[in-house]
Short mmCIF file of C-alpha atoms in Angstrom, two decimals:
data_model
loop_
_atom_site.label_atom_id
_atom_site.label_comp_id
_atom_site.label_asym_id
_atom_site.label_seq_id
_atom_site.Cartn_x
_atom_site.Cartn_y
_atom_site.Cartn_z
CA MET A 124 18.81 -39.62 4.85
CA ARG A 125 19.22 -42.35 2.24
CA LEU A 126 15.49 -42.63 2.02
CA ALA A 127 15.21 -38.87 1.48
CA ASP A 128 17.91 -39.04 -1.20
CA ASN A 129 16.06 -41.76 -3.01
CA TYR A 130 12.83 -39.90 -2.69
CA GLU A 131 14.37 -36.79 -4.23
CA LYS A 132 16.01 -38.76 -7.04
CA ASN A 133 12.76 -40.47 -7.96
CA GLY A 134 10.91 -37.20 -7.67
CA ASP A 135 13.37 -35.54 -10.01
CA LEU A 136 12.95 -38.31 -12.51
CA ILE A 137 9.18 -37.88 -12.50
CA VAL A 138 9.37 -34.09 -12.81
CA THR A 139 12.04 -34.25 -15.54
CA THR A 140 9.99 -36.72 -17.55
CA LEU A 141 6.87 -34.61 -17.18
CA TYR A 142 8.61 -31.45 -18.33
CA ASP A 143 10.24 -33.26 -21.21
CA TYR A 144 6.90 -34.60 -22.34
CA ALA A 145 5.26 -31.20 -22.00
CA ARG A 146 8.07 -29.55 -23.95
CA ARG A 147 7.74 -32.05 -26.79
CA ILE A 148 4.00 -31.47 -27.06
CA ALA A 149 4.47 -27.72 -26.89
CA ASN A 150 7.10 -27.78 -29.64
CA GLN A 151 4.73 -29.62 -31.91
CA VAL A 152 1.74 -27.35 -31.51
CA THR A 153 3.09 -23.87 -30.83
CA VAL A 154 5.04 -21.34 -32.83
CA VAL A 155 7.10 -18.95 -30.75
CA LYS A 156 7.11 -15.43 -32.10
CA ASP A 157 10.08 -13.62 -30.69
CA GLN A 158 8.40 -10.26 -30.75
CA GLY A 159 7.79 -7.74 -28.01
CA ARG A 160 10.44 -9.17 -25.76
CA ASP A 161 12.86 -6.55 -27.06
CA TRP A 162 10.67 -3.70 -25.91
CA ASP A 163 10.14 -5.43 -22.60
CA GLN A 164 13.87 -5.77 -22.15
CA LEU A 165 14.40 -2.10 -22.93
CA ILE A 166 11.80 -1.00 -20.40
CA ASP A 167 13.13 -3.42 -17.81
CA ASP A 168 16.68 -2.17 -18.39
CA LEU A 169 15.42 1.24 -17.37
CA VAL A 170 13.01 0.51 -14.52
CA THR A 171 15.30 -1.98 -12.79
CA SER A 172 18.56 -0.20 -13.53
CA LYS A 173 21.08 0.29 -10.79
CA TYR A 174 20.93 4.09 -10.92
CA PHE A 175 17.46 4.87 -12.28
CA GLY A 176 15.44 2.04 -10.71
CA TYR A 177 14.77 3.67 -7.35
CA PRO A 178 14.43 7.31 -8.54
CA LEU A 179 12.00 6.17 -11.25
CA MET A 180 9.85 4.38 -8.69
CA PHE A 181 9.65 7.52 -6.58
CA LEU A 182 8.98 9.68 -9.64
CA LEU A 183 6.21 7.42 -10.88
CA LEU A 184 4.54 7.46 -7.48
CA GLY A 185 4.86 11.26 -7.47
CA VAL A 186 3.34 11.55 -10.94
CA VAL A 187 0.36 9.40 -9.95
CA PHE A 188 -0.32 11.65 -6.96
CA TRP A 189 0.29 14.78 -9.01
CA ILE A 190 -2.30 13.79 -11.61
CA THR A 191 -4.67 12.95 -8.75
CA ILE A 192 -4.20 16.31 -7.01
CA VAL A 193 -4.40 18.43 -10.15
CA GLY A 194 -7.30 16.48 -11.61
CA ALA A 195 -9.35 16.38 -8.41
CA ASN A 196 -9.28 20.13 -7.82
CA CYS A 197 -12.04 21.23 -10.12
CA PRO A 198 -14.57 18.40 -9.66
CA SER A 199 -14.17 18.67 -5.87
CA GLN A 200 -15.13 22.33 -6.05
CA LEU A 201 -18.11 21.60 -8.29
CA LEU A 202 -19.37 18.83 -6.04
CA SER A 203 -19.08 20.87 -2.88
CA ASP A 204 -20.85 23.84 -4.56
CA LEU A 205 -23.62 21.46 -5.48
CA PHE A 206 -23.89 20.03 -1.97
CA PHE A 207 -23.99 23.44 -0.33
CA TRP A 208 -26.59 24.66 -2.72
CA PHE A 209 -28.65 21.64 -1.72
CA GLU A 210 -28.03 22.38 1.96
CA GLY A 211 -29.61 25.76 1.38
CA GLN A 212 -32.65 24.07 -0.11
CA LEU A 213 -32.81 21.66 2.84
CA THR A 214 -32.62 24.54 5.29
CA PHE A 215 -35.44 26.25 3.47
CA VAL A 216 -37.61 23.14 3.71
CA PHE A 217 -36.86 22.70 7.41
CA GLN A 218 -37.83 26.33 8.07
CA LEU A 219 -40.95 25.94 5.98
CA VAL A 220 -42.28 23.06 8.04
CA GLN A 221 -41.00 24.74 11.21
CA ALA A 222 -38.94 21.74 12.22
CA PRO A 223 -37.45 21.90 15.71
CA GLU A 224 -33.95 23.35 16.01
CA TRP A 225 -32.40 20.10 17.30
CA LEU A 226 -33.73 18.06 14.39
CA TYR A 227 -32.32 20.55 11.91
CA GLY A 228 -28.97 20.52 13.70
CA LEU A 229 -28.84 16.74 13.88
CA LEU A 230 -29.87 15.99 10.32
CA VAL A 231 -28.53 18.92 8.33
CA LEU A 232 -25.57 20.25 10.28
CA GLY A 233 -24.58 16.81 11.57
CA VAL A 234 -25.42 14.05 9.14
CA TYR A 235 -25.77 15.95 5.87
CA ARG A 236 -22.64 18.09 6.25
CA GLY A 237 -20.54 15.12 7.26
CA LEU A 238 -21.77 13.19 4.25
CA SER A 239 -21.29 15.96 1.73
CA TRP A 240 -17.78 16.59 2.97
CA VAL A 241 -16.87 12.94 2.61
CA VAL A 242 -18.28 12.71 -0.89
CA SER A 243 -16.97 15.98 -2.32
CA VAL A 244 -13.47 15.64 -0.90
CA MET A 245 -13.02 11.90 -1.33
CA LEU A 246 -14.81 11.01 -4.54
CA PRO A 247 -12.73 12.95 -7.13
CA PRO A 248 -9.26 11.89 -5.91
CA MET A 249 -10.41 8.28 -5.58
CA ALA A 250 -11.98 8.29 -9.04
CA ILE A 251 -8.59 9.37 -10.43
CA PHE A 252 -6.14 7.56 -8.15
CA PHE A 253 -7.65 4.08 -8.28
CA PRO A 254 -7.80 3.76 -12.07
CA LEU A 255 -4.21 5.02 -12.34
CA PHE A 256 -3.02 2.51 -9.78
CA THR A 257 -5.00 -0.28 -11.44
CA LEU A 258 -3.43 0.66 -14.78
CA LEU A 259 0.06 0.27 -13.28
CA GLU A 260 -1.04 -3.10 -11.88
CA ASP A 261 -2.39 -4.15 -15.27
CA LEU A 262 0.75 -3.05 -17.10
CA GLY A 263 2.84 -5.42 -15.01
CA TYR A 264 4.91 -2.78 -13.25
CA LEU A 265 4.33 -4.07 -9.71
CA PRO A 266 6.49 -7.24 -10.09
CA ARG A 267 9.34 -4.93 -11.14
CA VAL A 268 8.87 -2.96 -7.93
CA ALA A 269 9.03 -6.24 -5.99
CA PHE A 270 12.19 -7.14 -7.96
CA ASN A 271 13.85 -3.84 -7.06
CA LEU A 272 12.91 -3.96 -3.39
CA ASP A 273 13.35 -7.67 -2.66
CA HIS A 274 16.80 -7.47 -1.10
CA LEU A 275 15.43 -5.01 1.48
CA PHE A 276 12.71 -7.47 2.47
CA LYS A 277 15.25 -10.25 2.63
CA ARG A 278 17.54 -8.24 4.87
CA SER A 279 14.72 -7.31 7.22
CA GLY A 280 13.80 -10.99 7.57
CA ALA A 281 10.47 -10.56 5.80
CA HIS A 282 9.03 -12.64 2.99
CA GLY A 283 9.42 -11.43 -0.61
CA LYS A 284 5.68 -11.76 -1.16
CA MET A 285 5.19 -8.99 1.39
CA SER A 286 5.50 -6.42 -1.40
CA LEU A 287 2.31 -7.95 -2.82
CA THR A 288 0.38 -7.86 0.46
CA MET A 289 1.58 -4.27 0.86
CA SER A 290 0.24 -3.20 -2.52
CA MET A 291 -3.07 -4.79 -1.54
CA GLY A 292 -2.85 -2.60 1.56
CA PHE A 293 -2.86 0.51 -0.62
CA GLY A 294 -6.41 -0.43 -1.45
CA CYS A 295 -7.51 -1.62 1.97
CA ASN A 296 -5.48 -2.86 4.93
CA ALA A 297 -8.07 -5.50 5.80
CA ALA A 298 -7.60 -6.88 2.27
CA GLY A 299 -3.83 -6.72 2.75
CA VAL A 300 -4.12 -8.73 5.95
CA ILE A 301 -6.20 -11.39 4.23
CA ALA A 302 -3.74 -11.41 1.31
CA ALA A 303 -1.01 -12.44 3.77
CA ARG A 304 -2.45 -15.97 3.46
CA ILE A 305 -0.24 -16.36 0.36
CA ILE A 306 2.79 -16.49 2.70
CA GLU A 307 3.28 -20.06 3.91
CA SER A 308 5.71 -19.51 6.77
CA PRO A 309 3.70 -18.52 9.89
CA ARG A 310 6.49 -16.27 11.14
CA GLU A 311 6.69 -14.21 7.97
CA ARG A 312 2.94 -14.17 7.60
CA LEU A 313 2.59 -12.60 11.05
CA ILE A 314 5.17 -9.95 10.14
CA ALA A 315 3.20 -9.14 6.98
CA ILE A 316 -0.03 -8.89 9.00
CA LEU A 317 1.42 -6.75 11.77
CA THR A 318 3.08 -4.26 9.41
CA ASN A 319 0.42 -3.95 6.71
CA ASN A 320 -1.06 -0.90 8.43
CA PHE A 321 2.09 1.13 7.65
CA VAL A 322 0.89 1.31 4.06
CA PRO A 323 -1.70 4.10 3.83
CA CYS A 324 -5.01 2.67 2.65
CA ASN A 325 -7.42 4.57 0.47
CA GLY A 326 -9.36 5.67 3.54
CA ARG A 327 -6.32 7.73 4.44
CA PHE A 328 -5.15 8.93 1.03
CA PRO A 329 -7.72 11.71 0.60
CA GLY A 330 -6.70 13.15 3.98
CA LEU A 331 -3.02 12.96 3.09
CA ILE A 332 -3.65 14.64 -0.25
CA ALA A 333 -5.85 17.37 1.27
CA MET A 334 -3.36 18.17 4.04
CA SER A 335 -0.46 18.16 1.65
CA SER A 336 -2.09 20.52 -0.83
CA MET A 337 -3.29 22.89 1.91
CA PHE A 338 -0.17 23.24 4.00
CA MET A 339 2.91 21.78 2.35
CA ALA A 340 3.17 23.98 -0.71
CA VAL A 341 2.12 27.46 0.30
CA GLY A 342 3.67 30.54 -1.25
CA ILE A 343 4.78 28.93 -4.49
CA SER A 344 3.12 29.21 -7.86
CA MET A 345 0.04 27.09 -8.57
CA ALA A 346 1.76 24.73 -11.01
CA SER A 347 4.72 23.88 -8.82
CA SER A 348 2.67 23.78 -5.62
CA SER A 349 0.67 20.77 -6.83
CA LEU A 350 3.96 19.13 -7.77
CA VAL A 351 5.39 19.77 -4.31
CA SER A 352 2.30 18.41 -2.57
CA ALA A 353 2.43 15.31 -4.78
CA LEU A 354 6.04 14.70 -3.81
CA VAL A 355 5.16 15.18 -0.13
CA VAL A 356 2.47 12.47 -0.35
CA ALA A 357 4.92 10.20 -2.18
CA SER A 358 7.46 10.80 0.59
CA ILE A 359 4.89 9.88 3.21
CA VAL A 360 4.30 6.60 1.38
CA ILE A 361 8.06 5.95 1.20
CA THR A 362 8.31 6.71 4.92
CA GLY A 363 5.64 4.08 5.51
CA ILE A 364 7.62 1.53 3.48
CA MET A 365 10.82 2.29 5.36
CA ILE A 366 9.05 1.93 8.70
CA THR A 367 7.56 -1.37 7.48
CA LEU A 368 11.08 -2.64 6.80
CA ALA A 369 12.44 -1.33 10.10
CA ILE A 370 9.65 -2.90 12.15
CA SER A 371 9.97 -6.19 10.21
CA TRP A 372 13.68 -6.19 10.98
CA LEU A 373 12.95 -5.54 14.65
CA LEU A 374 10.30 -8.29 14.81
CA SER A 375 12.56 -10.88 13.11
CA ARG A 376 15.16 -10.25 15.76
CA THR A 377 12.88 -10.22 18.79
CA LEU A 378 9.35 -11.65 18.93
CA LEU A 379 9.45 -13.48 15.60
CA LYS A 380 13.04 -14.69 15.25
CA GLY A 381 14.16 -16.25 11.98
CA GLU A 382 15.56 -15.87 8.49
CA SER A 383 13.47 -15.12 5.43
CA SER A 384 12.51 -18.18 3.45
CA SER A 385 13.12 -18.85 -0.24
CA PHE A 386 11.20 -16.89 -2.81
CA THR A 387 10.77 -16.86 -6.56
CA LEU A 388 9.22 -14.01 -8.51
CA GLU A 389 8.03 -14.06 -12.07
CA LEU A 390 8.55 -10.94 -14.20
CA PRO A 391 5.73 -11.36 -16.71
CA PRO A 392 5.80 -9.59 -20.09
CA TYR A 393 4.26 -6.12 -20.09
CA ARG A 394 0.69 -6.09 -21.28
CA LYS A 395 -1.33 -3.39 -22.92
CA PRO A 396 -3.85 -2.56 -20.21
CA GLN A 397 -7.51 -2.83 -21.06
CA VAL A 398 -8.31 0.79 -20.30
CA ILE A 399 -12.09 0.61 -20.43
CA THR A 400 -12.23 -2.50 -18.24
CA VAL A 401 -9.81 -0.90 -15.79
CA LEU A 402 -11.87 2.28 -15.58
CA ILE A 403 -15.11 0.42 -14.97
CA ARG A 404 -13.62 -2.13 -12.61
CA SER A 405 -11.74 0.35 -10.46
CA PHE A 406 -14.71 2.68 -10.31
CA PHE A 407 -17.19 0.09 -9.12
CA ASP A 408 -14.93 -2.28 -7.19
CA ARG A 409 -12.92 0.34 -5.42
CA THR A 410 -14.26 3.88 -5.65
CA ILE A 411 -17.92 3.13 -5.03
CA PHE A 412 -17.07 0.44 -2.50
CA VAL A 413 -14.90 2.74 -0.40
CA LEU A 414 -17.24 5.68 -0.73
CA TRP A 415 -20.23 3.65 0.33
CA ARG A 416 -18.32 2.39 3.35
CA ALA A 417 -17.41 5.96 4.27
CA VAL A 418 -20.96 7.16 3.83
CA LYS A 419 -22.33 4.32 5.93
CA VAL A 420 -20.02 5.20 8.80
CA ALA A 421 -19.99 8.96 8.33
CA ALA A 422 -23.75 9.38 8.66
CA PRO A 423 -24.12 7.89 12.15
CA ALA A 424 -20.80 9.43 13.16
CA GLY A 425 -22.09 12.85 12.11
CA ALA A 426 -25.13 12.34 14.31
CA LEU A 427 -23.00 11.14 17.23
CA ILE A 428 -20.68 14.15 16.97
CA TRP A 429 -23.64 16.48 16.86
CA PHE A 430 -25.00 14.94 20.06
CA LEU A 431 -21.63 15.04 21.81
CA ALA A 432 -21.18 18.67 20.78
CA ASN A 433 -24.64 19.70 21.90
CA ILE A 434 -25.03 17.86 25.17
CA THR A 435 -23.58 20.17 27.74
CA VAL A 436 -22.27 19.12 31.09
CA GLY A 437 -22.03 22.17 33.28
CA GLU A 438 -20.64 24.92 31.12
CA TYR A 439 -19.08 23.02 28.25
CA SER A 440 -20.15 20.45 25.70
CA PHE A 441 -19.25 16.83 26.16
CA ILE A 442 -16.94 16.92 23.17
CA ALA A 443 -15.05 19.89 24.60
CA TYR A 444 -14.35 17.89 27.78
CA LEU A 445 -13.05 14.94 25.76
CA ALA A 446 -10.87 17.14 23.56
CA ASP A 447 -9.60 19.02 26.60
CA PHE A 448 -8.65 15.76 28.27
CA LEU A 449 -6.62 14.69 25.23
CA ASP A 450 -5.13 18.10 24.60
CA PRO A 451 -1.92 17.78 26.68
CA LEU A 452 -0.88 14.58 24.86
CA GLY A 453 -1.86 16.12 21.52
CA ARG A 454 0.24 19.23 22.18
CA ILE A 455 3.31 17.16 23.00
CA MET A 456 2.87 15.41 19.65
CA GLY A 457 2.53 18.70 17.76
CA LEU A 458 -1.21 18.08 17.32
CA ASP A 459 -4.15 18.97 19.56
CA GLY A 460 -6.90 17.25 21.55
CA VAL A 461 -9.48 17.51 18.79
CA ILE A 462 -7.20 15.76 16.28
CA LEU A 463 -6.50 12.89 18.67
CA LEU A 464 -10.20 12.63 19.49
CA ALA A 465 -10.97 12.47 15.75
CA PHE A 466 -8.52 9.60 15.30
CA ILE A 467 -10.04 7.73 18.26
CA LEU A 468 -13.65 8.30 17.18
CA GLY A 469 -12.53 7.43 13.65
CA LEU A 470 -11.73 3.88 14.72
CA PRO A 471 -14.61 2.41 12.67
CA ALA A 472 -13.12 3.82 9.44
CA ASN A 473 -10.20 6.09 8.62
CA GLU A 474 -12.35 7.87 6.06
CA ILE A 475 -14.23 9.76 8.78
CA VAL A 476 -11.28 11.12 10.77
CA ILE A 477 -11.24 14.45 8.92
CA PRO A 478 -15.04 14.88 8.90
CA ILE A 479 -15.11 14.27 12.66
CA MET A 480 -12.31 16.77 13.16
CA VAL A 481 -14.10 19.38 11.07
CA MET A 482 -17.40 18.84 12.85
CA THR A 483 -15.71 19.10 16.22
CA TYR A 484 -13.92 22.33 15.32
CA LEU A 485 -17.11 23.76 13.89
CA SER A 486 -19.13 22.85 16.95
CA GLU A 487 -16.69 24.74 19.12
CA GLY A 488 -16.38 27.86 17.04
CA ALA A 489 -18.62 29.83 14.79
CA MET A 490 -20.44 27.99 12.02
CA ILE A 491 -18.82 28.81 8.74
CA GLU A 492 -19.73 27.58 5.32
CA LEU A 493 -17.07 25.07 4.49
CA ASP A 494 -17.44 25.36 0.77
CA SER A 495 -13.89 24.95 -0.45
CA LEU A 496 -10.43 23.75 0.38
CA SER A 497 -9.34 27.31 1.14
CA ALA A 498 -12.21 27.77 3.60
CA PHE A 499 -11.17 24.47 5.16
CA ARG A 500 -7.61 25.73 5.41
CA GLN A 501 -8.83 28.97 7.05
CA LEU A 502 -10.78 26.95 9.62
CA LEU A 503 -7.66 24.98 10.52
CA LEU A 504 -5.51 28.12 10.64
CA ASP A 505 -8.05 29.67 13.03
CA GLN A 506 -7.58 26.62 15.25
CA GLY A 507 -3.85 27.31 15.40
CA TRP A 508 -2.70 24.88 12.72
CA THR A 509 0.72 25.31 11.13
CA TRP A 510 2.55 23.25 8.52
CA LEU A 511 3.95 21.25 11.45
CA THR A 512 0.43 20.32 12.59
CA ALA A 513 -0.38 19.20 9.05
CA LEU A 514 2.84 17.21 8.76
CA ASN A 515 2.25 15.45 12.08
CA PHE A 516 -1.36 14.85 11.14
CA MET A 517 -0.16 13.07 7.99
CA LEU A 518 2.42 11.08 9.95
CA PHE A 519 -0.05 10.08 12.66
CA SER A 520 -2.52 9.13 9.95
CA LEU A 521 0.18 6.82 8.58
CA LEU A 522 1.26 5.61 12.01
CA HIS A 523 -1.67 4.78 14.24
CA PHE A 524 -3.89 1.83 15.12
CA PRO A 525 -5.61 0.14 12.16
CA CYS A 526 -9.32 0.73 11.62
CA GLY A 527 -11.90 -1.51 13.33
CA THR A 528 -12.46 -3.64 10.24
CA THR A 529 -8.75 -4.35 9.88
CA LEU A 530 -8.42 -5.19 13.58
CA LEU A 531 -11.32 -7.64 13.36
CA THR A 532 -9.70 -9.19 10.28
CA ILE A 533 -6.38 -9.52 12.12
CA LYS A 534 -8.18 -11.22 15.00
CA LYS A 535 -9.81 -13.62 12.57
CA GLU A 536 -6.63 -14.33 10.60
CA THR A 537 -4.29 -14.81 13.57
CA GLY A 538 -6.90 -16.25 15.93
CA SER A 539 -5.09 -14.48 18.73
CA LYS A 540 -5.99 -11.52 20.94
CA LYS A 541 -2.34 -10.99 21.74
CA TRP A 542 -1.27 -10.35 18.13
CA THR A 543 -4.35 -8.20 17.50
CA ILE A 544 -3.50 -5.98 20.45
CA LEU A 545 0.11 -5.78 19.29
CA ALA A 546 -1.08 -4.80 15.81
CA ALA A 547 -2.89 -1.84 17.36
CA VAL A 548 -0.31 -0.84 19.96
CA LEU A 549 2.81 -1.13 17.79
CA PRO A 550 1.95 1.49 15.14
CA THR A 551 0.42 3.81 17.73
CA ILE A 552 3.61 3.82 19.79
CA VAL A 553 5.68 4.43 16.65
CA GLY A 554 3.36 7.29 15.70
CA ILE A 555 3.51 8.93 19.13
CA ILE A 556 7.30 8.70 19.16
CA VAL A 557 7.75 10.01 15.60
CA CYS A 558 5.33 12.93 16.05
CA THR A 559 6.77 13.86 19.45
CA VAL A 560 10.34 13.82 18.15
CA ILE A 561 9.44 15.96 15.14
CA ALA A 562 7.46 18.42 17.26
CA TRP A 563 10.37 18.60 19.69
CA ILE A 564 12.96 19.18 16.94
CA VAL A 565 10.93 21.85 15.18
CA GLY A 566 9.52 23.42 18.35
CA MET B 1 38.19 -29.03 -18.89
CA LEU B 2 34.67 -29.31 -17.58
CA MET B 3 33.61 -26.30 -15.53
CA ILE B 4 30.60 -26.39 -13.23
CA ILE B 5 29.53 -23.17 -11.52
CA SER B 6 26.60 -22.22 -9.34
CA LEU B 7 23.77 -20.38 -11.06
CA ASP B 8 24.37 -17.08 -9.24
CA GLN B 9 27.84 -16.97 -10.86
CA LEU B 10 26.48 -17.08 -14.43
CA PRO B 11 27.07 -13.62 -15.95
CA VAL B 12 24.22 -11.59 -17.46
CA GLY B 13 23.58 -12.63 -21.06
CA GLU B 14 25.18 -16.09 -20.68
CA SER B 15 23.33 -19.41 -20.78
CA GLY B 16 23.92 -22.79 -19.23
CA ILE B 17 22.44 -26.21 -18.53
CA VAL B 18 21.32 -27.22 -15.06
CA THR B 19 23.29 -30.20 -13.75
CA VAL B 20 22.44 -30.58 -10.07
CA ILE B 21 19.88 -29.01 -7.74
CA ASP B 22 21.18 -29.10 -4.22
CA ALA B 23 18.16 -27.54 -2.49
CA HIS B 24 15.86 -29.53 -0.23
CA GLY B 25 12.34 -29.45 1.08
CA LEU B 26 10.05 -26.59 0.11
CA THR B 27 12.73 -24.65 -1.77
CA ARG B 28 13.49 -27.68 -3.94
CA ARG B 29 9.86 -28.20 -4.73
CA ARG B 30 9.42 -24.58 -5.72
CA LEU B 31 12.43 -24.74 -8.06
CA LEU B 32 11.15 -27.94 -9.66
CA ASP B 33 7.75 -26.29 -10.08
CA LEU B 34 9.41 -23.60 -12.18
CA GLY B 35 10.73 -26.29 -14.49
CA LEU B 36 14.25 -26.10 -13.11
CA VAL B 37 15.28 -29.74 -13.49
CA PRO B 38 18.62 -31.21 -14.52
CA GLY B 39 18.99 -30.60 -18.26
CA THR B 40 17.04 -27.33 -18.35
CA VAL B 41 18.60 -24.43 -20.26
CA VAL B 42 18.86 -21.24 -18.20
CA LYS B 43 19.90 -17.76 -19.29
CA THR B 44 20.78 -14.88 -16.95
CA ILE B 45 18.69 -11.87 -17.97
CA ARG B 46 19.34 -9.09 -15.47
CA LYS B 47 20.34 -8.22 -11.95
CA SER B 48 18.19 -6.11 -9.62
CA PRO B 49 19.69 -2.77 -8.51
CA ALA B 50 21.17 -4.40 -5.40
CA GLY B 51 22.52 -7.43 -7.32
CA ASP B 52 20.15 -9.80 -5.53
CA PRO B 53 17.72 -11.20 -6.71
CA ILE B 54 18.77 -12.05 -10.29
CA ALA B 55 16.32 -12.71 -13.12
CA TYR B 56 16.67 -15.76 -15.37
CA LEU B 57 14.99 -16.95 -18.53
CA ILE B 58 13.61 -20.38 -17.68
CA ARG B 59 11.44 -22.22 -20.19
CA GLY B 60 10.17 -19.03 -21.80
CA SER B 61 9.36 -17.06 -18.69
CA ILE B 62 11.50 -14.66 -16.71
CA VAL B 63 11.84 -15.63 -13.07
CA ALA B 64 13.83 -13.89 -10.36
CA LEU B 65 15.70 -16.01 -7.81
CA ARG B 66 17.46 -14.91 -4.65
CA VAL B 67 21.19 -15.64 -4.52
CA ASN B 68 20.55 -17.90 -1.48
CA ASP B 69 18.53 -20.18 -3.72
CA SER B 70 20.43 -19.89 -7.00
CA LYS B 71 23.64 -20.81 -5.12
CA GLN B 72 22.19 -24.29 -4.66
CA ILE B 73 21.83 -24.86 -8.39
CA SER B 74 24.86 -26.12 -10.34
CA ILE B 75 25.09 -25.37 -14.04
CA LYS B 76 27.39 -26.01 -16.95
CA PRO B 77 27.87 -22.76 -18.94
CA PHE B 78 27.19 -23.10 -22.67
CA SER B 79 30.63 -21.97 -23.77
CA GLU B 80 32.07 -24.95 -21.87
CA VAL B 81 29.57 -27.34 -23.40
CA ALA B 82 30.52 -26.19 -26.89
CA ILE B 83 34.23 -26.72 -26.21
CA ASN B 84 33.67 -30.21 -24.86
CA GLU B 85 31.52 -31.44 -27.66
#
């Protein structure tokens, strides 16, 4: 103890001397302009205020989604028109060379349709959402969010830095899991890893946005309907954050007992974001990266689905058997067998869950031209979808096993099969419970 | 009268001088890293909506500390210093 005391005293002396020296040098060579701080203080007064802090956070999130939804509408339509025009050309070529029926089905109806759906539905929202989010990051707003939310993390026994790993998770959960390395305490790091999946990654955002705009705001005027769907997506994100806190609390009292360790957070001055750099960086680093990943997985998945749908065993296709098998569980959860099958086959990447679902529905029913969001909505309505199905789809998208990449990353980061399995089982159980309860209450 | 209070007690807008840091181990090191050493001037800037953490101006940057940690830092408020000198 005496030795430790001495050690600390000497250490203090060294640190104090160093800081003193540094301060003297700094005073000689720098001039402090006391400008800008006032504005910063004014903004901070507002965004961290007792009454407006939380509502403003929610509002800002809503506005980001609103701009995304409104802005993505038109380009999505244009892109899908373009793709379907090209499908017509492809069909013409295939007929011209008298290609066999199965090859046409596999390549055009399977691979090409899956791809064009992914690109036309995912590209526009991503090209709008990512730059907006990066702008907020660049402005310096995220540390203020961490400042507002920190006491919740503390109370749930999680580390304060978890708000940073979570905002990485918005981009990609695998990245969020790797980012958990910044947390020194192994206990809190594991909590951050296990709960990162409760933040919807950009593989899931397009699905959330599509579902929300198709089913959550029907029967109201155009202008307010996009606002309502934006607020629904924001609420889904908030739900994810609340579940993160609840599960962290549960883990710190059971499997990973302990208190949260000390934490300091800098609130840097706001900076004028470099708009051009942000646009370029977020487009190439995020949009193209995610899209390419989706395309890489969607193409083979499209082919696989086509095979499953066209190989018949007895009377029905293989895919029909699989969906039928899952149907009872799906119905209990307010979903159906096809949706569950899509989530399971979508394990390689969340981006392809909706394409798989669409392809499966289409392979069962009549082939329709899926050339717009309203045609997509009609397809789902024909399959017996209601707003409840859409809501539970969004919730299960938020609350199910992480994608294959994230699971592999968790395995690598924790070095343990046990934690990896828990990371997959935990959210799935939460999702099944939440969906079942909601279906039961509404039904 | 010489009054020493813990940092979390320093009201928003007030300043003080750090006298003792009673934290140990990793927490202590992190506080020292911020430049929080005996003799440093600290000003309370704002409280978060829940009152914890609290943000302080330390050597030109604004840093938020949890009450758990700021409790372990003793400071002499400026008003007291002025009276004593």
